[in-house]
Amino acid sequence: VVVLKNNLHAKKLIYIAFYKPKGVVMHSPKNGEKSIKNLINLPGAFPTDQLDKESEGLIILTNDKRIAERIASPRFAHEKEYDIEIIEKIPAARAEKNIGSGIIVNGQKISAKKVKILGSHKMTVVMLEGKNQQIIKILSSLQLTIKSLKRRRIMNVFLGDLKPGESRPLADTDRNAFLASFGLK
């Protein structure tokens, strides 16, 4: 038996910050829809989570299957921050309190970790879980309609100055902190 110190066949793990444009679907495009797979050319890479077709912003792309499992699991309680523009005027005090305290959907409570009203039509929201259309459901319960939703942060990784469709590899410090938050190296 021969053991090689440097396994030449080991897969190089990649971690990419990607700006998903509005109007792009994450999976199974229909009738000419643009898919995220049309925008990325990284064999074996996949998005770690989802953003709705009409939402835009930061997605982490990787070929590390350990990350996908941990991002999907609520036990890791990872922060995701969103900039949101609302069509209606935001009732500031009521919105902050109600979004933070949450609502019950299908027997489960969904709420934001942090809400900051930035003006009569803008807010930032920090969520700990990425359940399907969670922010939309909370805001709809307050009769608020989302005009635009952009994810600007996942944990310690920021969208930064990326433009729609652009990507960048995570810097060493960002990558190491990102992996460490999941107990990985």
mmCIF file of C-alpha atoms in Angstrom, residues 7 9 30 68 85 101 123 146 150 168:
data_model
loop_
_atom_site.group_PDB
_atom_site.id
_atom_site.type_symbol
_atom_site.label_atom_id
_atom_site.label_comp_id
_atom_site.label_asym_id
_atom_site.label_seq_id
_atom_site.Cartn_x
_atom_site.Cartn_y
_atom_site.Cartn_z
ATOM 1 C CA ASN A 7 -3.418 13.654 -3.097
ATOM 2 C CA HIS A 9 -6.956 13.851 -7.162
ATOM 3 C CA LYS A 30 -39.584 27.485 -17.793
ATOM 4 C CA ALA A 68 -25.143 23.234 1.631
ATOM 5 C CA GLU A 85 -38.056 48.830 -0.514
ATOM 6 C CA SER A 101 -42.031 39.619 17.003
ATOM 7 C CA MET A 123 -35.810 49.086 5.687
ATOM 8 C CA ILE A 146 -42.255 44.590 -1.495
ATOM 9 C CA LYS A 150 -31.793 42.657 -2.186
ATOM 10 C CA ARG A 168 -15.613 37.061 -6.788
#
